[in-house]
Every structure is written in structure tokens, then in C-alpha cells.
């Protein structure tokens, strides 16, 4: 150096200290730089592997979701078929119920007409019966005792009591009449007499009494007010029973119609309940179908979104497949450089510490 540069070059301990310090700095910086580069590439490779695995997992999930979507679609179709079938049954039952309701409504009107007709005929006889019952209500034990007191009753009184005995199915003699009059429930028997079921035999016998010119409440009442009241009662029972006999066929027809109507009404009620059950079932199926369609649409939307993401991820993975080998090679190269960094850092630090005084040509020769 003295010959070429005309100056001395001194090596001192300071140069060694600079070498040591510079070596540590250069080695740290170089290893950090190379390590960062290697780690970035390694992270990139890990992301590629993760993406590839994710694509595989997503592909499996997509296939499963497609199967679920297909099953959901099938369930919706089956529900729709069931709804159509149940609705057909409901429509048929509804038509049947409507037809039955209309027919039963007409029968109800007919029953009411029969009942009204029978009631109208009976109402003709009711005023006389009500008048007679009002007269009977006036009777008390003293009035009955008045009649019983006769040892030999007047003819009109005896005739009235004979008619009363006939109505009760008893003998018509005065002894029997007095015995019946003495019964504690006699007046109650009069008031509660079964006027709707007087036999034809009794009616025939009573007709002979009520048609007699002397068998008049006014004439009998002039002799005995109590006997007059009973005479009025006998006339009223005869009139009412006569009308009831004429109305009896209508009542029988009404009873038969009402019984038939009751059976049909019960059948209609059952049909209406069954219709309500079928209608409720159809409504439940419709709600279930709507829910299934909503679920199917949700699954389809998820599958479409997953398929879109899968397509994008697959394209990305395939697009970066070529980078995989290059990055692996770069990682290997960087790893080798990290291994050589000890020597490279030492050479660099030594060059900086000791080659400073030399010219460019000499430095090049050193390298």
C-alpha cells in the first residue's frame, strides 16, 4: 500500500472492535431480513394449504347441503300432494255438510209447522180448560166436605160425581164417590189429571153425560157451587181430550219427525266436527308447507352462496398453484442464505472495518 498509495495503513485494536460490533449488527439485520422473507413465504404457503383444505371441506359441505336441499324439495312436493288430497276430502265433506244442513233446515221448518198446527188446535180447547181449572182452584176442603155431607145427594150432584168417578176409572155409586172425595189428594188429582191420555172407553161414557141437557155447570151450580165447578171441569176435560184425540196423529207424526231430525242433527254435528278437524289439518299442512318452502329457499340461498365462494376459492387456489413450487424454492434459498449469513456477515464487517483505506481496484481484488 505504501508503494501504491504512498501512505501507511495501520491495524489497531479499534479496527477489531469495529469488526466485532459491525459483525453483530450486520448478522442481526441480515438474519432478520432473510427470516422475514422466509416467514412471509411460509405463511403464504400455509394460507395456500389452508385454502386448499378449506375448498375441500366446503366442497363436502356443499354436497351435503345439496342433498338436504333436494330432500327439502321432495318434502315440499310430498306436502303439496297431501294438501291437495286433504283439501279434496275437505271440499267433499263441506259440500255434504252444506247439503245436509239445507235438508235438515227444511225438516226443522216442517217440524215447526206440524207443532204449530197441533198447538193451534189444542189452543182452541185450552180456554175452556183454563176456565175450569180456575174454578177448581177455588175449591177447598170445606167445599168438598159440603158435597160429602149429602146422605142422599141431589140428582144433579150425583150425576156430576158419577162423571168424575168415570174419569178416574171408579164405580159411579155414591158410596164410592164419597170415599174418593174423602181422599187427602183428591183436589190434587183433579188439578193434575192426565188430560192427554183419556181412553176411548171413558170418552164414550163421558159423552153420554156432557151431552145431557141437565149436565150444565149453571144448573148444577145452582144446587152446589162445588159440584158446579166439577161439572165445568168434566166438560173441559171432555172438550180437551176430544181435540187431543184429533191432534194425536199430528203429535205422533211430530214425534217421529223430531226423532228423525234429532238423529240427523247428531249426524250433522259429527260431520261438522270432522269437517273442522280436516280443515284444521289442511291449515296445519299449509303452514308446514309454507315453513318448508321458506327453509328450502334458505338452504338454496346458502348453497348458491357457498357454491359462489367455492368457485372463487377454487380459482384462487388453482391460480396460485404455480406459485407453490416457486415459494418453496425461495424458502429453501432463503434458508440457505440464513445458514451462510454467519460467514457473509463476517466478510462484510471485515471489509467495512479493514478495507476502507484501499482504493476501488484493491477492494475488488479482495472480494
Coordinates of C-alpha atoms in Angstrom, one line a residue:
X1 CA 0.0 0.0 0.0
X2 CA 2.9 2.3 0.7
X3 CA 4.2 1.7 -2.8
X4 CA 0.8 2.1 -4.5
X5 CA -0.9 4.8 -2.4
X6 CA 2.2 6.3 -0.9
X7 CA 0.8 6.0 2.6
X8 CA 0.9 3.7 5.6
X9 CA -2.1 1.5 6.7
X10 CA -2.2 0.8 10.4
X11 CA -4.2 -2.1 12.0
X12 CA -5.3 -1.2 15.6
X13 CA -7.5 -2.8 18.3
X14 CA -10.1 -0.2 17.3
X15 CA -10.5 -1.9 13.9
X16 CA -11.2 -5.2 15.7
X17 CA -13.8 -3.6 18.0
X18 CA -15.5 -2.1 14.9
X19 CA -15.3 -5.5 13.3
X20 CA -17.0 -7.2 16.3
X21 CA -19.7 -4.5 16.5
X22 CA -20.3 -4.4 12.8
X23 CA -20.5 -8.2 12.6
X24 CA -23.3 -8.3 15.2
X25 CA -25.2 -5.5 13.6
X26 CA -24.9 -6.9 10.0
X27 CA -25.7 -10.5 11.1
X28 CA -28.8 -9.4 13.1
X29 CA -30.1 -7.2 10.2
X30 CA -29.4 -9.9 7.6
X31 CA -30.9 -12.7 9.5
X32 CA -34.0 -10.5 10.3
X33 CA -34.3 -9.6 6.7
X34 CA -33.9 -13.2 5.4
X35 CA -36.1 -14.6 8.2
X36 CA -38.9 -12.1 7.5
X37 CA -38.8 -13.0 3.8
X38 CA -38.8 -16.7 4.6
X39 CA -41.7 -16.4 7.1
X40 CA -43.8 -14.4 4.6
X41 CA -43.4 -17.1 2.0
X42 CA -44.0 -19.8 4.6
X43 CA -47.2 -18.0 5.7
X44 CA -48.2 -17.8 2.1
X45 CA -47.7 -21.5 1.7
X46 CA -49.7 -22.2 4.9
X47 CA -52.5 -20.0 3.6
X48 CA -52.5 -21.9 0.3
X49 CA -52.7 -25.2 2.1
X50 CA -55.4 -23.8 4.4
X51 CA -57.3 -22.5 1.4
X52 CA -57.0 -25.8 -0.4
X53 CA -58.2 -27.7 2.7
X54 CA -61.0 -25.2 3.1
X55 CA -62.0 -25.8 -0.5
X56 CA -62.2 -29.5 0.1
X57 CA -64.2 -29.0 3.3
X58 CA -66.5 -26.6 1.6
X59 CA -67.0 -29.0 -1.3
X60 CA -68.1 -31.7 1.1
X61 CA -70.4 -29.3 2.9
X62 CA -71.8 -28.1 -0.4
X63 CA -72.6 -31.7 -1.5
X64 CA -74.3 -32.3 1.9
X65 CA -76.3 -29.1 1.6
X66 CA -77.3 -30.1 -2.0
X67 CA -78.6 -33.4 -0.6
X68 CA -80.5 -31.5 2.1
X69 CA -81.9 -29.1 -0.4
X70 CA -83.0 -32.0 -2.6
X71 CA -84.7 -33.7 0.3
X72 CA -86.4 -30.4 1.3
X73 CA -87.7 -30.0 -2.2
X74 CA -89.0 -33.6 -2.1
X75 CA -90.7 -32.9 1.3
X76 CA -92.3 -29.8 -0.1
X77 CA -93.7 -31.8 -3.1
X78 CA -95.0 -34.5 -0.8
X79 CA -96.7 -31.9 1.4
X80 CA -98.3 -30.3 -1.6
X81 CA -99.7 -33.7 -2.7
X82 CA -101.0 -34.3 0.8
X83 CA -102.5 -30.8 1.0
X84 CA -104.3 -31.3 -2.4
X85 CA -105.6 -34.7 -1.2
X86 CA -106.8 -33.4 2.2
X87 CA -108.3 -30.3 0.6
X88 CA -110.3 -32.5 -1.8
X89 CA -111.6 -34.5 1.2
X90 CA -112.5 -31.3 3.0
X91 CA -114.3 -29.9 -0.1
X92 CA -116.3 -33.1 -0.4
X93 CA -117.2 -33.1 3.3
X94 CA -118.1 -29.4 3.1
X95 CA -120.5 -30.0 0.2
X96 CA -122.0 -32.9 2.1
X97 CA -122.4 -30.9 5.3
X98 CA -123.9 -27.9 3.4
X99 CA -126.4 -30.3 1.7
X100 CA -127.3 -31.9 5.0
X101 CA -127.7 -28.6 6.7
X102 CA -130.1 -27.4 4.0
X103 CA -132.2 -30.6 4.2
X104 CA -132.2 -30.5 8.0
X105 CA -133.2 -26.9 7.9
X106 CA -136.2 -27.7 5.8
X107 CA -137.1 -30.6 8.1
X108 CA -136.9 -28.2 11.1
X109 CA -139.3 -25.9 9.3
X110 CA -141.7 -28.8 8.7
X111 CA -141.5 -30.0 12.3
X112 CA -142.3 -26.5 13.5
X113 CA -145.2 -26.3 11.1
X114 CA -146.6 -29.6 12.5
X115 CA -146.1 -28.4 16.1
X116 CA -147.7 -25.0 15.4
X117 CA -150.7 -26.7 13.8
X118 CA -151.2 -29.1 16.6
X119 CA -150.7 -26.4 19.2
X120 CA -153.2 -24.2 17.4
X121 CA -155.9 -26.9 17.5
X122 CA -155.2 -27.6 21.2
X123 CA -155.3 -23.9 22.0
X124 CA -159.0 -24.0 20.9
X125 CA -159.7 -26.2 23.9
X126 CA -157.4 -24.5 26.3
X127 CA -159.6 -21.5 27.3
X128 CA -162.4 -23.8 28.5
X129 CA -159.8 -26.0 30.4
X130 CA -158.2 -22.9 31.9
X131 CA -161.6 -21.6 33.0
X132 CA -162.4 -25.0 34.5
X133 CA -159.1 -25.2 36.3
X134 CA -159.7 -21.7 37.7
X135 CA -163.0 -22.9 39.1
X136 CA -161.3 -26.0 40.5
X137 CA -158.7 -23.8 42.2
X138 CA -161.4 -22.1 44.2
X139 CA -162.4 -25.5 45.7
X140 CA -161.2 -26.3 49.2
X141 CA -161.8 -29.0 51.7
X142 CA -164.9 -27.3 53.1
X143 CA -166.4 -27.3 49.6
X144 CA -165.7 -31.0 49.2
X145 CA -167.0 -31.6 52.7
X146 CA -170.2 -29.9 51.7
X147 CA -170.7 -32.5 48.9
X148 CA -169.7 -35.4 51.2
X149 CA -172.3 -34.2 53.8
X150 CA -175.2 -35.3 51.5
X151 CA -176.6 -38.6 52.6
X152 CA -178.8 -38.6 49.6
X153 CA -177.4 -36.1 47.2
X154 CA -179.5 -34.1 44.7
X155 CA -179.7 -35.8 41.3
X156 CA -177.5 -33.1 39.6
X157 CA -174.8 -33.5 42.2
X158 CA -174.9 -37.3 42.0
X159 CA -174.7 -37.2 38.2
X160 CA -171.6 -34.9 38.3
X161 CA -169.8 -37.1 40.8
X162 CA -170.6 -40.2 38.7
X163 CA -168.9 -38.5 35.7
X164 CA -165.9 -37.6 37.9
X165 CA -165.7 -41.2 39.0
X166 CA -165.8 -42.4 35.4
X167 CA -162.9 -40.1 34.5
X168 CA -160.9 -41.8 37.4
X169 CA -161.9 -45.3 36.4
X170 CA -164.0 -45.9 39.5
X171 CA -167.5 -47.1 40.2
X172 CA -170.2 -44.5 39.8
X173 CA -172.2 -45.2 43.0
X174 CA -172.5 -42.6 45.7
X175 CA -170.6 -44.7 48.3
X176 CA -167.5 -44.9 46.1
X177 CA -167.8 -41.2 45.3
X178 CA -167.9 -40.2 49.0
X179 CA -164.9 -42.4 49.6
X180 CA -162.9 -40.8 46.8
X181 CA -163.9 -37.3 47.9
X182 CA -162.5 -38.1 51.3
X183 CA -159.1 -38.9 50.0
X184 CA -156.5 -36.3 51.0
X185 CA -155.1 -35.8 47.5
X186 CA -158.5 -35.6 45.7
X187 CA -158.2 -32.0 44.7
X188 CA -154.6 -32.5 43.6
X189 CA -155.7 -35.4 41.5
X190 CA -158.3 -33.1 39.8
X191 CA -155.6 -30.5 39.1
X192 CA -153.0 -33.0 37.8
X193 CA -155.4 -35.1 35.8
X194 CA -153.7 -36.7 32.7
X195 CA -155.9 -35.0 30.1
X196 CA -153.8 -36.0 27.2
X197 CA -154.4 -39.8 27.6
X198 CA -158.1 -40.3 28.2
X199 CA -159.2 -43.7 26.9
X200 CA -161.8 -44.0 24.2
X201 CA -164.0 -46.1 26.6
X202 CA -164.0 -43.3 29.1
X203 CA -164.7 -40.7 26.4
X204 CA -167.6 -42.7 25.2
X205 CA -169.1 -42.9 28.7
X206 CA -168.5 -39.2 29.4
X207 CA -170.1 -38.2 26.2
X208 CA -173.4 -39.6 27.5
X209 CA -173.1 -37.2 30.5
X210 CA -171.9 -34.0 28.9
X211 CA -174.5 -34.3 26.1
X212 CA -177.4 -34.5 28.6
X213 CA -179.4 -31.3 28.9
X214 CA -179.3 -31.2 32.7
X215 CA -175.5 -31.6 32.8
X216 CA -174.8 -27.8 32.7
X217 CA -172.5 -26.0 35.1
X218 CA -175.0 -23.3 35.7
X219 CA -177.8 -25.6 36.6
X220 CA -175.6 -27.8 38.8
X221 CA -174.0 -24.7 40.4
X222 CA -177.5 -23.5 41.5
X223 CA -177.7 -26.6 43.6
X224 CA -174.0 -26.8 44.7
X225 CA -171.2 -24.5 43.8
X226 CA -168.6 -27.2 44.3
X227 CA -170.5 -29.6 42.1
X228 CA -170.9 -26.9 39.5
X229 CA -167.1 -26.4 39.4
X230 CA -166.6 -30.1 39.0
X231 CA -169.2 -30.1 36.2
X232 CA -167.2 -27.4 34.4
X233 CA -164.1 -29.4 34.9
X234 CA -165.7 -32.6 33.3
X235 CA -166.9 -30.5 30.3
X236 CA -163.4 -29.0 29.9
X237 CA -161.6 -32.4 30.1
X238 CA -164.0 -33.9 27.5
X239 CA -163.5 -31.0 25.1
X240 CA -159.7 -31.0 25.5
X241 CA -159.5 -34.8 25.2
X242 CA -161.7 -34.7 22.1
X243 CA -159.4 -32.2 20.5
X244 CA -156.3 -34.1 21.7
X245 CA -157.6 -37.2 20.1
X246 CA -157.9 -35.4 16.7
X247 CA -154.5 -33.9 17.2
X248 CA -152.9 -37.3 18.2
X249 CA -151.9 -38.3 14.7
X250 CA -150.2 -35.0 14.2
X251 CA -148.4 -35.4 17.5
X252 CA -147.3 -38.9 16.5
X253 CA -146.1 -37.6 13.2
X254 CA -144.4 -34.7 15.0
X255 CA -142.7 -37.1 17.4
X256 CA -141.4 -39.3 14.6
X257 CA -140.2 -36.2 12.7
X258 CA -138.5 -34.9 15.8
X259 CA -136.8 -38.2 16.5
X260 CA -135.6 -38.5 12.9
X261 CA -134.5 -34.9 13.0
X262 CA -132.5 -35.4 16.2
X263 CA -130.7 -38.3 14.6
X264 CA -129.9 -36.3 11.5
X265 CA -128.8 -33.3 13.7
X266 CA -126.5 -35.5 15.7
X267 CA -125.0 -36.9 12.4
X268 CA -124.7 -33.4 11.1
X269 CA -122.9 -32.3 14.3
X270 CA -120.5 -35.2 13.9
X271 CA -119.9 -34.3 10.2
X272 CA -119.3 -30.7 11.1
X273 CA -116.8 -31.7 13.8
X274 CA -115.0 -34.0 11.3
X275 CA -115.0 -31.2 8.7
X276 CA -113.5 -28.8 11.3
X277 CA -110.8 -31.4 12.0
X278 CA -110.0 -31.8 8.3
X279 CA -110.0 -28.1 7.8
X280 CA -107.6 -27.6 10.7
X281 CA -105.4 -30.3 9.4
X282 CA -105.3 -28.6 5.9
X283 CA -104.4 -25.3 7.6
X284 CA -101.6 -27.0 9.6
X285 CA -100.3 -28.7 6.4
X286 CA -100.4 -25.3 4.6
X287 CA -98.4 -23.7 7.4
X288 CA -96.0 -26.6 7.4
X289 CA -95.7 -26.3 3.6
X290 CA -95.0 -22.6 3.9
X291 CA -92.4 -23.2 6.5
X292 CA -90.8 -25.9 4.4
X293 CA -90.7 -23.7 1.4
X294 CA -89.0 -21.0 3.4
X295 CA -86.5 -23.5 4.8
X296 CA -85.9 -24.8 1.3
X297 CA -85.3 -21.3 -0.1
X298 CA -83.0 -20.5 2.8
X299 CA -81.0 -23.7 2.1
X300 CA -80.9 -23.0 -1.6
X301 CA -79.6 -19.4 -1.0
X302 CA -76.9 -20.8 1.3
X303 CA -75.9 -23.4 -1.2
X304 CA -75.8 -20.8 -4.0
X305 CA -73.6 -18.5 -1.9
X306 CA -71.4 -21.4 -0.8
X307 CA -71.0 -22.5 -4.5
X308 CA -70.1 -19.0 -5.5
X309 CA -67.5 -18.8 -2.7
X310 CA -66.2 -22.2 -3.6
X311 CA -65.8 -21.3 -7.2
X312 CA -63.8 -18.2 -6.3
X313 CA -61.7 -20.1 -3.8
X314 CA -61.0 -22.8 -6.3
X315 CA -59.9 -20.4 -8.9
X316 CA -57.7 -18.6 -6.4
X317 CA -56.1 -21.9 -5.3
X318 CA -55.6 -23.1 -8.9
X319 CA -54.2 -19.6 -9.8
X320 CA -51.6 -19.8 -7.0
X321 CA -50.7 -23.4 -7.6
X322 CA -47.8 -22.4 -9.8
X323 CA -46.5 -20.1 -7.0
X324 CA -46.4 -23.0 -4.6
X325 CA -43.2 -24.5 -6.0
X326 CA -41.6 -21.2 -6.6
X327 CA -42.3 -20.1 -3.0
X328 CA -40.9 -23.4 -1.7
X329 CA -37.7 -22.9 -3.7
X330 CA -37.4 -19.4 -2.5
X331 CA -37.8 -20.6 1.1
X332 CA -35.1 -23.1 0.6
X333 CA -32.8 -20.5 -0.9
X334 CA -33.5 -18.1 1.9
X335 CA -32.9 -20.8 4.5
X336 CA -29.5 -21.5 2.8
X337 CA -28.7 -17.8 2.9
X338 CA -29.6 -17.7 6.6
X339 CA -27.1 -20.6 7.0
X340 CA -24.4 -18.6 5.1
X341 CA -25.2 -15.4 6.9
X342 CA -22.6 -16.1 9.6
X343 CA -19.7 -16.0 7.0
X344 CA -21.3 -13.3 4.8
X345 CA -21.8 -11.0 7.8
X346 CA -18.2 -11.6 9.0
X347 CA -16.8 -10.9 5.5
X348 CA -18.9 -7.8 5.2
X349 CA -17.9 -6.5 8.6
X350 CA -14.3 -7.2 8.0
X351 CA -14.4 -5.5 4.6
X352 CA -16.0 -2.4 6.2
X353 CA -13.5 -2.4 9.1
X354 CA -10.3 -3.1 7.3
X355 CA -10.7 -2.3 3.6
X356 CA -11.6 1.3 4.0
X357 CA -8.1 2.8 3.2
X358 CA -7.8 0.8 0.0
X359 CA -8.9 2.0 -3.5
X360 CA -11.6 0.5 -5.6
X361 CA -9.4 -1.7 -7.6
X362 CA -7.8 -3.2 -4.5
X363 CA -11.2 -3.7 -2.8
X364 CA -12.4 -5.5 -5.9
X365 CA -9.4 -7.8 -5.8
X366 CA -10.1 -8.5 -2.2
X367 CA -13.7 -9.6 -3.0

